JSON list of C-alpha atoms in Angstrom, two decimals:
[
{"chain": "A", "resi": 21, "resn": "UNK", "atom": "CA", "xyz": [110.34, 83.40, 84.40]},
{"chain": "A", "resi": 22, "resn": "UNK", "atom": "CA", "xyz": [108.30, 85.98, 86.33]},
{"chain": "A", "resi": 23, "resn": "UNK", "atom": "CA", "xyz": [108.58, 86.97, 89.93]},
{"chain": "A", "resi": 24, "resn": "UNK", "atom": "CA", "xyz": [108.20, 89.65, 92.45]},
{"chain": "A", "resi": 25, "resn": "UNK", "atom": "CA", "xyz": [109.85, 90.62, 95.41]},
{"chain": "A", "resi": 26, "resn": "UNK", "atom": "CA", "xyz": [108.48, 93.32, 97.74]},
{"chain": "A", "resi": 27, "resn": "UNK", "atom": "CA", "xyz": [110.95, 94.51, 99.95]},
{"chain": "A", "resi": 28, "resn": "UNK", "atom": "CA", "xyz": [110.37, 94.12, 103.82]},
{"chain": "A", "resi": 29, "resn": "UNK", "atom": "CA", "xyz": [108.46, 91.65, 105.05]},
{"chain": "A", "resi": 30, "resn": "UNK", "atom": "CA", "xyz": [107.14, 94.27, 107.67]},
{"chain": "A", "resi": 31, "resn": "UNK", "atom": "CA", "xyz": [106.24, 97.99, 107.65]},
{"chain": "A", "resi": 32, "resn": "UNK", "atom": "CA", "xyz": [105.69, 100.09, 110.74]},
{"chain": "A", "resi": 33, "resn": "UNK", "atom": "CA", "xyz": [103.74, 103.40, 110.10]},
{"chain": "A", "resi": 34, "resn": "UNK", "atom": "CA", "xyz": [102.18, 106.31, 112.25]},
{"chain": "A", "resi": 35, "resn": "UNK", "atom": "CA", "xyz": [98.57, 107.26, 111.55]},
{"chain": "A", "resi": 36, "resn": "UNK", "atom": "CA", "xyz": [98.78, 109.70, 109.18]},
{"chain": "A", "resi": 37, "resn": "UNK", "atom": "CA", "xyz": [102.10, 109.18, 108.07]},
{"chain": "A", "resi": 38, "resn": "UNK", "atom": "CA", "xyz": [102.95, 107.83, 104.16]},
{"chain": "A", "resi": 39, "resn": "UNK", "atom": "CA", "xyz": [102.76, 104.64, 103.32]},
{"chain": "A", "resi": 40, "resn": "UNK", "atom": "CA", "xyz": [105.48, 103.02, 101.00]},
{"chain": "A", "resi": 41, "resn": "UNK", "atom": "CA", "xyz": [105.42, 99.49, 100.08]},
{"chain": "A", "resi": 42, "resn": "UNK", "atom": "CA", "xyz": [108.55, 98.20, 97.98]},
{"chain": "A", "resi": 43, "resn": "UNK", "atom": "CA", "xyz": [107.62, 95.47, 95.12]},
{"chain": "A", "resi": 44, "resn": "UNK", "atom": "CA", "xyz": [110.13, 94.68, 92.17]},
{"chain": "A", "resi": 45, "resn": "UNK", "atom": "CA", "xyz": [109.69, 92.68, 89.35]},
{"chain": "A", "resi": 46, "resn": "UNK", "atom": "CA", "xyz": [111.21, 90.67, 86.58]},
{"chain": "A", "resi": 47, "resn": "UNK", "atom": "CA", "xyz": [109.96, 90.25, 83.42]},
{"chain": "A", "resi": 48, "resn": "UNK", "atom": "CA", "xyz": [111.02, 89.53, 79.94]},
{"chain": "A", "resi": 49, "resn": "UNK", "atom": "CA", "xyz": [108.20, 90.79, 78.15]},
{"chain": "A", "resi": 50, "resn": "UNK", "atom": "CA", "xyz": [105.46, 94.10, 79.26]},
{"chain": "A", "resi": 51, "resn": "UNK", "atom": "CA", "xyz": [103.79, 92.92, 82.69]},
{"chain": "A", "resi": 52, "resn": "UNK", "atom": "CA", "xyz": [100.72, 93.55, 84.07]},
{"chain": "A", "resi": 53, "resn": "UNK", "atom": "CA", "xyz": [100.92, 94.14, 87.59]},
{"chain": "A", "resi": 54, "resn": "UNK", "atom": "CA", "xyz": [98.90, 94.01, 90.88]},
{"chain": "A", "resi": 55, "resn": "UNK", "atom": "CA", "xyz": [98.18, 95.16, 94.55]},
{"chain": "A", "resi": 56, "resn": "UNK", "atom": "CA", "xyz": [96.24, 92.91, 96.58]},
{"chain": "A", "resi": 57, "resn": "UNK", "atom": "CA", "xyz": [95.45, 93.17, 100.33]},
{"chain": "A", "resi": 58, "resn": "UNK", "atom": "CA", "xyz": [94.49, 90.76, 102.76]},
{"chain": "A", "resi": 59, "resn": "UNK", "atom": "CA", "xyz": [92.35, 91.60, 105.53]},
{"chain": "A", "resi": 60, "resn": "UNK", "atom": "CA", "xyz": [93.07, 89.58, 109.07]},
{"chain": "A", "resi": 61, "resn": "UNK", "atom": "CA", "xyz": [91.11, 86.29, 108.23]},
{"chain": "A", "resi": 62, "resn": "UNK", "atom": "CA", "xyz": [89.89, 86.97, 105.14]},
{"chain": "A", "resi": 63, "resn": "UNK", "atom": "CA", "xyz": [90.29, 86.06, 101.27]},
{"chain": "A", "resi": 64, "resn": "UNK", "atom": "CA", "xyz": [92.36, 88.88, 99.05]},
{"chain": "A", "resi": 65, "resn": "UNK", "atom": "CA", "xyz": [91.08, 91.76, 97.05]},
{"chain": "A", "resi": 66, "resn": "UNK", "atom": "CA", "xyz": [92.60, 93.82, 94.44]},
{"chain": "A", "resi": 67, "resn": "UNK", "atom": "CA", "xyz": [93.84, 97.42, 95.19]},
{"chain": "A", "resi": 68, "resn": "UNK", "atom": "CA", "xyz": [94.65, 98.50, 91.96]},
{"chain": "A", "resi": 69, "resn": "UNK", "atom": "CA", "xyz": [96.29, 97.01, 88.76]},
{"chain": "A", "resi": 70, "resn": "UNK", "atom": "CA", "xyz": [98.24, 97.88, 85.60]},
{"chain": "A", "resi": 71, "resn": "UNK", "atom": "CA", "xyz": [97.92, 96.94, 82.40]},
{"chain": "A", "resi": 72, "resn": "UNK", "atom": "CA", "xyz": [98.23, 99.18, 79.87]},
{"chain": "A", "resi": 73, "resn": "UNK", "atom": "CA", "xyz": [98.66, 102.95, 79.51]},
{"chain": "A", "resi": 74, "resn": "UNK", "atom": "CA", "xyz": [98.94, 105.56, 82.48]},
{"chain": "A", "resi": 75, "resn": "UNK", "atom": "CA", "xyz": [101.43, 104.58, 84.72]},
{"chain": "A", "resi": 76, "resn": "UNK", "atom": "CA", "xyz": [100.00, 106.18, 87.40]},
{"chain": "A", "resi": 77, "resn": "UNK", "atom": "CA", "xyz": [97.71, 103.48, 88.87]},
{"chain": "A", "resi": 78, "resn": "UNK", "atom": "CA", "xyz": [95.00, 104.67, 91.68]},
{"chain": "A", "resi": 79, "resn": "UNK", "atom": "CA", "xyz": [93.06, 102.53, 93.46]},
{"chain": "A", "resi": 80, "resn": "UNK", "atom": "CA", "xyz": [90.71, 102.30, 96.25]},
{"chain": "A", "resi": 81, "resn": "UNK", "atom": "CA", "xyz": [91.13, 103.61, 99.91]},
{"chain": "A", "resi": 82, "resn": "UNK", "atom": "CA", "xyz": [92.98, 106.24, 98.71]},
{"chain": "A", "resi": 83, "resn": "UNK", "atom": "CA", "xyz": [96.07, 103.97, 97.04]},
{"chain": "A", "resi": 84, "resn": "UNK", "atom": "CA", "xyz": [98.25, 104.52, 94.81]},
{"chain": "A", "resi": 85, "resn": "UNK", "atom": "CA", "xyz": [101.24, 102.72, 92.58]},
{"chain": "A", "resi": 86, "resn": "UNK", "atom": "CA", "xyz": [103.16, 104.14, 89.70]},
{"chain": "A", "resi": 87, "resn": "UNK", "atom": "CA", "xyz": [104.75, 101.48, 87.24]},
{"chain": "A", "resi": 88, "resn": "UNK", "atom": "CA", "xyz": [108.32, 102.52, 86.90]},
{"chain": "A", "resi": 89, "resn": "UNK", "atom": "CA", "xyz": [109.35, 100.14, 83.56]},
{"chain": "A", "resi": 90, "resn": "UNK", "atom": "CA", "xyz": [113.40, 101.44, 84.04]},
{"chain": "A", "resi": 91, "resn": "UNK", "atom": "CA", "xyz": [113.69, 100.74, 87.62]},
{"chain": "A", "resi": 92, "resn": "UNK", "atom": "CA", "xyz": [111.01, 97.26, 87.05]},
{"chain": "A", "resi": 93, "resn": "UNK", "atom": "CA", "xyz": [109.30, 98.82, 90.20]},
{"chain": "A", "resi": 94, "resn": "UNK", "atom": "CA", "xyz": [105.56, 98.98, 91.42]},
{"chain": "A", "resi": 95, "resn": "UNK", "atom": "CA", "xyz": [105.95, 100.57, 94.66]},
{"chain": "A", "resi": 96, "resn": "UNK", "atom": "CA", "xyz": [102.78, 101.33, 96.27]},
{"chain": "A", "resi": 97, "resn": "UNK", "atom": "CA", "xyz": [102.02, 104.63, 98.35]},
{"chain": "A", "resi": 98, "resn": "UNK", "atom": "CA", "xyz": [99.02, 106.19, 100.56]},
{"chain": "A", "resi": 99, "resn": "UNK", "atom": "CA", "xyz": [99.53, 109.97, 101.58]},
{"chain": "A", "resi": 100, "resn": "UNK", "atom": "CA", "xyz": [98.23, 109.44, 104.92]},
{"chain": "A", "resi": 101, "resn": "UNK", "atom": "CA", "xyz": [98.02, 106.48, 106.85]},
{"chain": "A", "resi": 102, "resn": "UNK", "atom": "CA", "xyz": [94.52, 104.91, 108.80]},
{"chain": "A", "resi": 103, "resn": "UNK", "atom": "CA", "xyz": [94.28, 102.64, 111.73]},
{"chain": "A", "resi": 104, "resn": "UNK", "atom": "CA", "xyz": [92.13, 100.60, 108.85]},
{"chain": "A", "resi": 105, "resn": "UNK", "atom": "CA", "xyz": [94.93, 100.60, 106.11]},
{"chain": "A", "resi": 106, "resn": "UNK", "atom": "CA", "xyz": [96.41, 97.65, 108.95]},
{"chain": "A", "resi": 107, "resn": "UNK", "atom": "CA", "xyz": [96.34, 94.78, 106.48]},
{"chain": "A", "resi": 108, "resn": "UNK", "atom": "CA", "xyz": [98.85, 92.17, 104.60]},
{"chain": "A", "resi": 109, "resn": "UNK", "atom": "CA", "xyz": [99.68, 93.68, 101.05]},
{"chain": "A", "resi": 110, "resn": "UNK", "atom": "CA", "xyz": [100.61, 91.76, 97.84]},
{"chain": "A", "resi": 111, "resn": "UNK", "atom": "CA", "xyz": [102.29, 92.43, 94.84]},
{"chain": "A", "resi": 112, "resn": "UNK", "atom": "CA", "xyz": [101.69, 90.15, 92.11]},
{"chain": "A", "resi": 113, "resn": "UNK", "atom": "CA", "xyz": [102.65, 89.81, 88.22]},
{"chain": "A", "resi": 114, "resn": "UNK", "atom": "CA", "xyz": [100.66, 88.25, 85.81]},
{"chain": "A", "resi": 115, "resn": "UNK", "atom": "CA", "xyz": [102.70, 85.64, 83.24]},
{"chain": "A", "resi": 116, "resn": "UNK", "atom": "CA", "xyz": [101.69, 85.18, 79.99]},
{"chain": "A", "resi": 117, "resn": "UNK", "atom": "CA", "xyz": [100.65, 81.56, 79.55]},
{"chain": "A", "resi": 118, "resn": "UNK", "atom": "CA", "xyz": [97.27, 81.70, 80.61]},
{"chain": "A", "resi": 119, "resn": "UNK", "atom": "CA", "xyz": [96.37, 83.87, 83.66]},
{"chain": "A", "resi": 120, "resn": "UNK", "atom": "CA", "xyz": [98.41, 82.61, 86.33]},
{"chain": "A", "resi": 121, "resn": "UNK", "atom": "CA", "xyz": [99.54, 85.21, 88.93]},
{"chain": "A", "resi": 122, "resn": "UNK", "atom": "CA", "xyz": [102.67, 84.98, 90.65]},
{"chain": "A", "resi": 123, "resn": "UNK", "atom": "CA", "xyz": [102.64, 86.63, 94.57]},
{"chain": "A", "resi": 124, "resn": "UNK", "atom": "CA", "xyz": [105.16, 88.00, 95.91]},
{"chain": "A", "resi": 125, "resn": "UNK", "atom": "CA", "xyz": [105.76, 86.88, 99.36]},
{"chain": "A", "resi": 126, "resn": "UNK", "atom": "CA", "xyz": [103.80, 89.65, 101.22]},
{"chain": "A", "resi": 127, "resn": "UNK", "atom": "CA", "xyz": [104.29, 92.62, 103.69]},
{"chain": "A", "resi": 128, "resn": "UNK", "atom": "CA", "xyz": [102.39, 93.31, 106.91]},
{"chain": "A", "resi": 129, "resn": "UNK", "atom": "CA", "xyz": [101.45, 97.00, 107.44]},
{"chain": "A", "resi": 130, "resn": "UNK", "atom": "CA", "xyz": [101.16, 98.17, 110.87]},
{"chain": "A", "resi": 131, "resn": "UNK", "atom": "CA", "xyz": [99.61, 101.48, 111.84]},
{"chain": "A", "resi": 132, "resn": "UNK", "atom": "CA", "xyz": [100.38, 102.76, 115.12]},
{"chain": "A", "resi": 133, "resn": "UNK", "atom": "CA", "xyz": [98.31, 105.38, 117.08]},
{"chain": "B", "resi": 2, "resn": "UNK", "atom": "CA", "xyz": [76.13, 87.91, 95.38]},
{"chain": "B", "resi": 3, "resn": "UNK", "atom": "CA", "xyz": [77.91, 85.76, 97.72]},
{"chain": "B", "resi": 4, "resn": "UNK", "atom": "CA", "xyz": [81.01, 85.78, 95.43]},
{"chain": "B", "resi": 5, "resn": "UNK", "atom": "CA", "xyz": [83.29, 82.95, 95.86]},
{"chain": "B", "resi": 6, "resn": "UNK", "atom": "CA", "xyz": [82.66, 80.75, 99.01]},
{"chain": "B", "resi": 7, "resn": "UNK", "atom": "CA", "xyz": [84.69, 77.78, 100.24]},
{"chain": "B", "resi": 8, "resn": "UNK", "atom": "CA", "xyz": [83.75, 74.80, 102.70]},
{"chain": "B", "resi": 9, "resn": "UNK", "atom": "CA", "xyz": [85.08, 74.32, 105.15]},
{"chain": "B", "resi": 10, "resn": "UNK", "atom": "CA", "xyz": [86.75, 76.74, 106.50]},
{"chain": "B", "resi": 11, "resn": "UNK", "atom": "CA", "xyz": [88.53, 75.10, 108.85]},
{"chain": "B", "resi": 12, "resn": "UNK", "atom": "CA", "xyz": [89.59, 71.24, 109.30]},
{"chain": "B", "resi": 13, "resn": "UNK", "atom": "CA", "xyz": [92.17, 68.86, 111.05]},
{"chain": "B", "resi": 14, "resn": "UNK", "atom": "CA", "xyz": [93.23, 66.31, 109.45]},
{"chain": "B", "resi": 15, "resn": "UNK", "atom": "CA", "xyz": [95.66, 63.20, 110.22]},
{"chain": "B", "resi": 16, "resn": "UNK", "atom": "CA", "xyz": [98.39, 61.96, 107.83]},
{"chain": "B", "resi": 17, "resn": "UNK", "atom": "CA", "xyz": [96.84, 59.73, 105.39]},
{"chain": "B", "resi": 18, "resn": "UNK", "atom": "CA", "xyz": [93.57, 60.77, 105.45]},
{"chain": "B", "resi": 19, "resn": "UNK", "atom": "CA", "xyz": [91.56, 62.34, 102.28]},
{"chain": "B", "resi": 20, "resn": "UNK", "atom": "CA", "xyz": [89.66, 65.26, 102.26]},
{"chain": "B", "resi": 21, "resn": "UNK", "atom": "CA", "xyz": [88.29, 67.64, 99.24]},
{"chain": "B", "resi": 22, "resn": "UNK", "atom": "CA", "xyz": [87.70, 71.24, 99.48]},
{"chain": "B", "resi": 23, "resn": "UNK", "atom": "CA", "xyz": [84.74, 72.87, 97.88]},
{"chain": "B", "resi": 24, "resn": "UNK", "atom": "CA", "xyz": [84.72, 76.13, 95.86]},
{"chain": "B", "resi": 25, "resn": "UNK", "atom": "CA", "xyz": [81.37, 77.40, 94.62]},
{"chain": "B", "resi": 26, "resn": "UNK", "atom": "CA", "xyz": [81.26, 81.47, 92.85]},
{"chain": "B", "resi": 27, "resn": "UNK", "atom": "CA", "xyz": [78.07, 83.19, 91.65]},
{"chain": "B", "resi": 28, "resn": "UNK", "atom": "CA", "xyz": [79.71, 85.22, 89.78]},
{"chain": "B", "resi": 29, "resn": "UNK", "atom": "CA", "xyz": [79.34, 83.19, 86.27]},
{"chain": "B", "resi": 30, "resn": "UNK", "atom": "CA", "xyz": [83.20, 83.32, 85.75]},
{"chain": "B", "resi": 31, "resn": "UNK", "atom": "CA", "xyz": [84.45, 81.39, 83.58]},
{"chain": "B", "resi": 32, "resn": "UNK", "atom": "CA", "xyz": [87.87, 80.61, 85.33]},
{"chain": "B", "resi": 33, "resn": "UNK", "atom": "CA", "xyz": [88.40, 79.31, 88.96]},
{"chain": "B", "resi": 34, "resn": "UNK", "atom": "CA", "xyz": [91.79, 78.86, 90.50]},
{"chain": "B", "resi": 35, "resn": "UNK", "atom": "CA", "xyz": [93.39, 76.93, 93.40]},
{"chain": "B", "resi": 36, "resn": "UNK", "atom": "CA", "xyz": [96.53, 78.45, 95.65]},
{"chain": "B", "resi": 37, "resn": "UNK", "atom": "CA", "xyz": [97.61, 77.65, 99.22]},
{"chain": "B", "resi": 38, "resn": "UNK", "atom": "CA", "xyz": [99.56, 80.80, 101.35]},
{"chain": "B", "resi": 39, "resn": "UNK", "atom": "CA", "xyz": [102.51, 79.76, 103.93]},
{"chain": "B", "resi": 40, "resn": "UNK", "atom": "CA", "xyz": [104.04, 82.24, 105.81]},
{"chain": "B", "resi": 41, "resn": "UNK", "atom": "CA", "xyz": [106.79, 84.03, 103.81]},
{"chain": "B", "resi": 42, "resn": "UNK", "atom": "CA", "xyz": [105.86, 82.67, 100.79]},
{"chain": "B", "resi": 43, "resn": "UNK", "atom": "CA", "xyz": [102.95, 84.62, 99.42]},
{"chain": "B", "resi": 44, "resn": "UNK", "atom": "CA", "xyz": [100.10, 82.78, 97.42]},
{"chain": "B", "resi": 45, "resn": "UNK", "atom": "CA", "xyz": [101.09, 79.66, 95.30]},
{"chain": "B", "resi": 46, "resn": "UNK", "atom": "CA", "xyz": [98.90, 78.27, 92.24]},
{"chain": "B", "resi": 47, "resn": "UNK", "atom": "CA", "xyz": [98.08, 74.77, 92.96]},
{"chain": "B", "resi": 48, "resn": "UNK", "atom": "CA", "xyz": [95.92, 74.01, 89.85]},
{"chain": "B", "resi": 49, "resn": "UNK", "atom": "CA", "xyz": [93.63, 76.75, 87.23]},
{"chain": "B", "resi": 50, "resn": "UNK", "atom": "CA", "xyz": [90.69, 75.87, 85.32]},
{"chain": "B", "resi": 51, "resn": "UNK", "atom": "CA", "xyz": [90.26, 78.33, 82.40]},
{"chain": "B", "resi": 52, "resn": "UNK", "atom": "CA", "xyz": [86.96, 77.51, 81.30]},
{"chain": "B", "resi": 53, "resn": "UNK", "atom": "CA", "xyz": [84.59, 74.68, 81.88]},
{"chain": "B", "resi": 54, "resn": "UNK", "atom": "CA", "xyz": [85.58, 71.25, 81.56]},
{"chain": "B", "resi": 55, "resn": "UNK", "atom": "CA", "xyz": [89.55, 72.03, 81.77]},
{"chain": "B", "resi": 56, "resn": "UNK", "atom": "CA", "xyz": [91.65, 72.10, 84.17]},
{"chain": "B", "resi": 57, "resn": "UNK", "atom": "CA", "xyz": [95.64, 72.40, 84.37]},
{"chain": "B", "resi": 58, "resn": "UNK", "atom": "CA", "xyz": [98.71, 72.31, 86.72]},
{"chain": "B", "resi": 59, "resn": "UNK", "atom": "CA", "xyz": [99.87, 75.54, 88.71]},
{"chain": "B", "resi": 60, "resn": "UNK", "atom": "CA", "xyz": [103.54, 75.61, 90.19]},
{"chain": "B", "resi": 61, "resn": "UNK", "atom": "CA", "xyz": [102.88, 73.21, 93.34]},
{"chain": "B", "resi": 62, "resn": "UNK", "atom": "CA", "xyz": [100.48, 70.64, 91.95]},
{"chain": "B", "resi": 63, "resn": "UNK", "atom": "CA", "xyz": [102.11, 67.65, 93.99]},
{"chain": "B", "resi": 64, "resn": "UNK", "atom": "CA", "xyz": [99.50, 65.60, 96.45]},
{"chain": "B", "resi": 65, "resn": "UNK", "atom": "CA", "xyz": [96.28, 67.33, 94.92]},
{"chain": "B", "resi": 66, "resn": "UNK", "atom": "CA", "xyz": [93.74, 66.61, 92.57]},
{"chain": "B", "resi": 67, "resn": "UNK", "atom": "CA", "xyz": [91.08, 69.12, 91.02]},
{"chain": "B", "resi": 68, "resn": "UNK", "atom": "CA", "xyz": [87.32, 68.86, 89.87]},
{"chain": "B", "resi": 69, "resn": "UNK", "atom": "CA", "xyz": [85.79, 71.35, 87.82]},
{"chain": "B", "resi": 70, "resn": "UNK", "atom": "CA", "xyz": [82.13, 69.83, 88.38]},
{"chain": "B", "resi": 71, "resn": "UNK", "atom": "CA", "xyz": [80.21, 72.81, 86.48]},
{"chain": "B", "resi": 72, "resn": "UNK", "atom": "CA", "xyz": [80.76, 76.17, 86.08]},
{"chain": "B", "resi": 73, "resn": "UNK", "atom": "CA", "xyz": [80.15, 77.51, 89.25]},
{"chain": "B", "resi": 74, "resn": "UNK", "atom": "CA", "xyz": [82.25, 74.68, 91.29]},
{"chain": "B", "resi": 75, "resn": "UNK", "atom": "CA", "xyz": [85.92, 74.22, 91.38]},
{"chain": "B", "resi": 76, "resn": "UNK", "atom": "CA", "xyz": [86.60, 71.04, 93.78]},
{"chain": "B", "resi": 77, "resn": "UNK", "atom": "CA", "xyz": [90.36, 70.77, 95.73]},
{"chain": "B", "resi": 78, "resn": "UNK", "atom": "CA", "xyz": [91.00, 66.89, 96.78]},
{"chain": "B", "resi": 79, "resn": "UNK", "atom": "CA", "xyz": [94.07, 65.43, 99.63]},
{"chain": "B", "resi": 80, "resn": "UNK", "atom": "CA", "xyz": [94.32, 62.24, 98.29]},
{"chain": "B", "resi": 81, "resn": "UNK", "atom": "CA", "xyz": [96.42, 61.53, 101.37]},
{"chain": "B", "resi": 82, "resn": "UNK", "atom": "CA", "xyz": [96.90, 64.61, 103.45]},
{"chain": "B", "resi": 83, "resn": "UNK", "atom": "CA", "xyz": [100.67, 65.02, 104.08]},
{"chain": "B", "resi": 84, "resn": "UNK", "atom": "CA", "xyz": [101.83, 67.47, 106.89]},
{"chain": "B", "resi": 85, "resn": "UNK", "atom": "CA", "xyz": [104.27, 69.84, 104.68]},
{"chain": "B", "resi": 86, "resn": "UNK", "atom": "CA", "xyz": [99.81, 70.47, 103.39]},
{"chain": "B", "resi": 87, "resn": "UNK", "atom": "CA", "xyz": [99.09, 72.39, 106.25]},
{"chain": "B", "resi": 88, "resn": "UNK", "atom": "CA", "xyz": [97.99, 75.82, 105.00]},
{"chain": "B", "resi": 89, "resn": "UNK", "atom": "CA", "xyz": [95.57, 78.43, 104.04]},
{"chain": "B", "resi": 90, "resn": "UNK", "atom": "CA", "xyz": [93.95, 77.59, 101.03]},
{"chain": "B", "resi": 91, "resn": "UNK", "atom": "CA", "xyz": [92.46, 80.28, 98.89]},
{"chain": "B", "resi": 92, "resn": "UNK", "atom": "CA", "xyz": [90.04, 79.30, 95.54]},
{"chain": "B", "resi": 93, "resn": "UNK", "atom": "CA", "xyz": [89.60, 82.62, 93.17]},
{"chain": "B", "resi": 94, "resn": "UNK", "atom": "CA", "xyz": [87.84, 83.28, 90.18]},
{"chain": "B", "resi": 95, "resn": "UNK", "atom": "CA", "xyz": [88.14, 85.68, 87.25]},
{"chain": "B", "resi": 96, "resn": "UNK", "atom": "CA", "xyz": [85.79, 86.35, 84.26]},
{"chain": "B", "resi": 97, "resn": "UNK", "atom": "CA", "xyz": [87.99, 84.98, 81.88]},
{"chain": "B", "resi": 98, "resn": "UNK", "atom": "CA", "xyz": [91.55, 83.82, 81.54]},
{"chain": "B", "resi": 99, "resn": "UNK", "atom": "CA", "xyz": [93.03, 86.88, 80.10]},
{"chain": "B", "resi": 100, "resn": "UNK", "atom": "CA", "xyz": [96.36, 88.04, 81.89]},
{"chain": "B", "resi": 101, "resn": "UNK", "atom": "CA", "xyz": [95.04, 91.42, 83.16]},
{"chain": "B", "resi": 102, "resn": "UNK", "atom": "CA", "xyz": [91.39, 90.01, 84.49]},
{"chain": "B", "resi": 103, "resn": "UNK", "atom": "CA", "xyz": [90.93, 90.50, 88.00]},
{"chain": "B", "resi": 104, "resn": "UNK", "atom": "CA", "xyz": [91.16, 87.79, 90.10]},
{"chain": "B", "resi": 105, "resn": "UNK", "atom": "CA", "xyz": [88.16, 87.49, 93.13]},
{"chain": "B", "resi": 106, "resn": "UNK", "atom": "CA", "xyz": [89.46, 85.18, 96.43]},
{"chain": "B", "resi": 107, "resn": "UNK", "atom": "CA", "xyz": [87.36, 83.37, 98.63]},
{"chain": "B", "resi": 108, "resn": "UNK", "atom": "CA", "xyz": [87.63, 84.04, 102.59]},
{"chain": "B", "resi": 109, "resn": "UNK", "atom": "CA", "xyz": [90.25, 80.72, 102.75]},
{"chain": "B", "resi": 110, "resn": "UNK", "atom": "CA", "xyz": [89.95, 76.82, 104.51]},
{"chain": "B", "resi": 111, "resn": "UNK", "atom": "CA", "xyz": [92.17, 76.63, 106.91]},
{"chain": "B", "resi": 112, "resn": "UNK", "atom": "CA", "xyz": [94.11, 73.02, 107.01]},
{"chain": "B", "resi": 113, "resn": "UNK", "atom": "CA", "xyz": [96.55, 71.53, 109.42]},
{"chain": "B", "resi": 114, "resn": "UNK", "atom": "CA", "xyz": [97.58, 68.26, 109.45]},
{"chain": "B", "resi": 115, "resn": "UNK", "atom": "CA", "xyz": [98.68, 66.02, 112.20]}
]
């Protein structure tokens, strides 16, 4: 079975510092793979995803995430941090009976002035 | 376009009591999905509809019941709300049920119960 686990359930960053966010997968067969992030009191919205080809994934707001297949890693980076990059990020993998999405369990970015 | 919208999006309810979320998108997907987010534990598929007039079990389907009225509407019911069912409670939609389609959330109904 599928899952995802995104190492640290919190990040602390300085504005305009990088931003790395850990997420790890496992999957018997090719995965697609996601970035979601959730705004404070609102719904999610995709990132960026992977599916199929270059493994260099950007996104928007100036994200990025490079599918690693030998490490099973989609760690997601940002060159420079913004006060409005304060959000909680998902990884998710996508299993292949039917479109189901599994989450992992989150990490909260905090930007500090 | 609204997108996906859910009502309400907040409610209290007591043990025992029944309530049913509403899910409407604009979008003309064709799939609509339910999931429920507690703290730690990311976003959890309750129940999926791939297409109109099907509907199928996610990994926490226990206490709930879905509705797929048309296909704009996805309908959530609490039979008899339970408090281990307070949550956030997210319905999403995606064009089609393909593995790599890109899934569109709703801004979430808040639910505790007493």
């Amino acid at each position: 079975a599928q899952s995802v686990t995104q190492l640290g359930s919190h990040v602390s960053v300085s504005e305009g510092a990088l931003v790395l966010l850990r997420c790890n997968y496992s999957s018997s067969v090719p995965p697609y793979l996601f970035w979601y992030v959730q705004y404070p009191n609102q719904g999610l919205q995709l990132l960026l995803k992977y599916t199929t080809g270059a493994t260099l994934v950007k996104g928007i707001n100036g994200f990025e995430a490079e599918f690693k297949k030998s490490e099973t890693s989609f760690h997601l980076t940002k060159p420079s941090a913004h006060m409005s990059d304060a959000a909680e990020y998902f990884c998710a993998v996508s299993v292949t009976n039917g479109n189901k999405l599994v989450f992992g369990a989150g990490t909260i970015l905090r930007v500090k002035s | 376009n609204a997108g996906v919208t859910q009502t309400p999006k907040f409610q209290v309810l007591k043990t025992g009591q029944s309530m049913t979320l509403q899910c409407a998108q604009d979008m003309n997907h064709n799939s609509m999905y339910w999931y429920r987010q507690d703290p730690g534990m990311g976003l959890r598929l309750i129940y999926y509809s791939a297409s109109e007039g099907t509907t199928d079990k996610g990994e926490v389907p226990n206490g709930y019941n879905v509705s797929r009225l048309n296909k704009r509407e996805f309908s959530l019911r609490l039979e008899s709300a339970a408090p281990s069912q307070t949550s956030v409670y997210f319905c999403a939609s995606s064009p089609g049920p393909s593995i790599w389609e890109t899934q569109y959330f709703g801004p979430g109904t808040r639910l505790l119960v007493l």
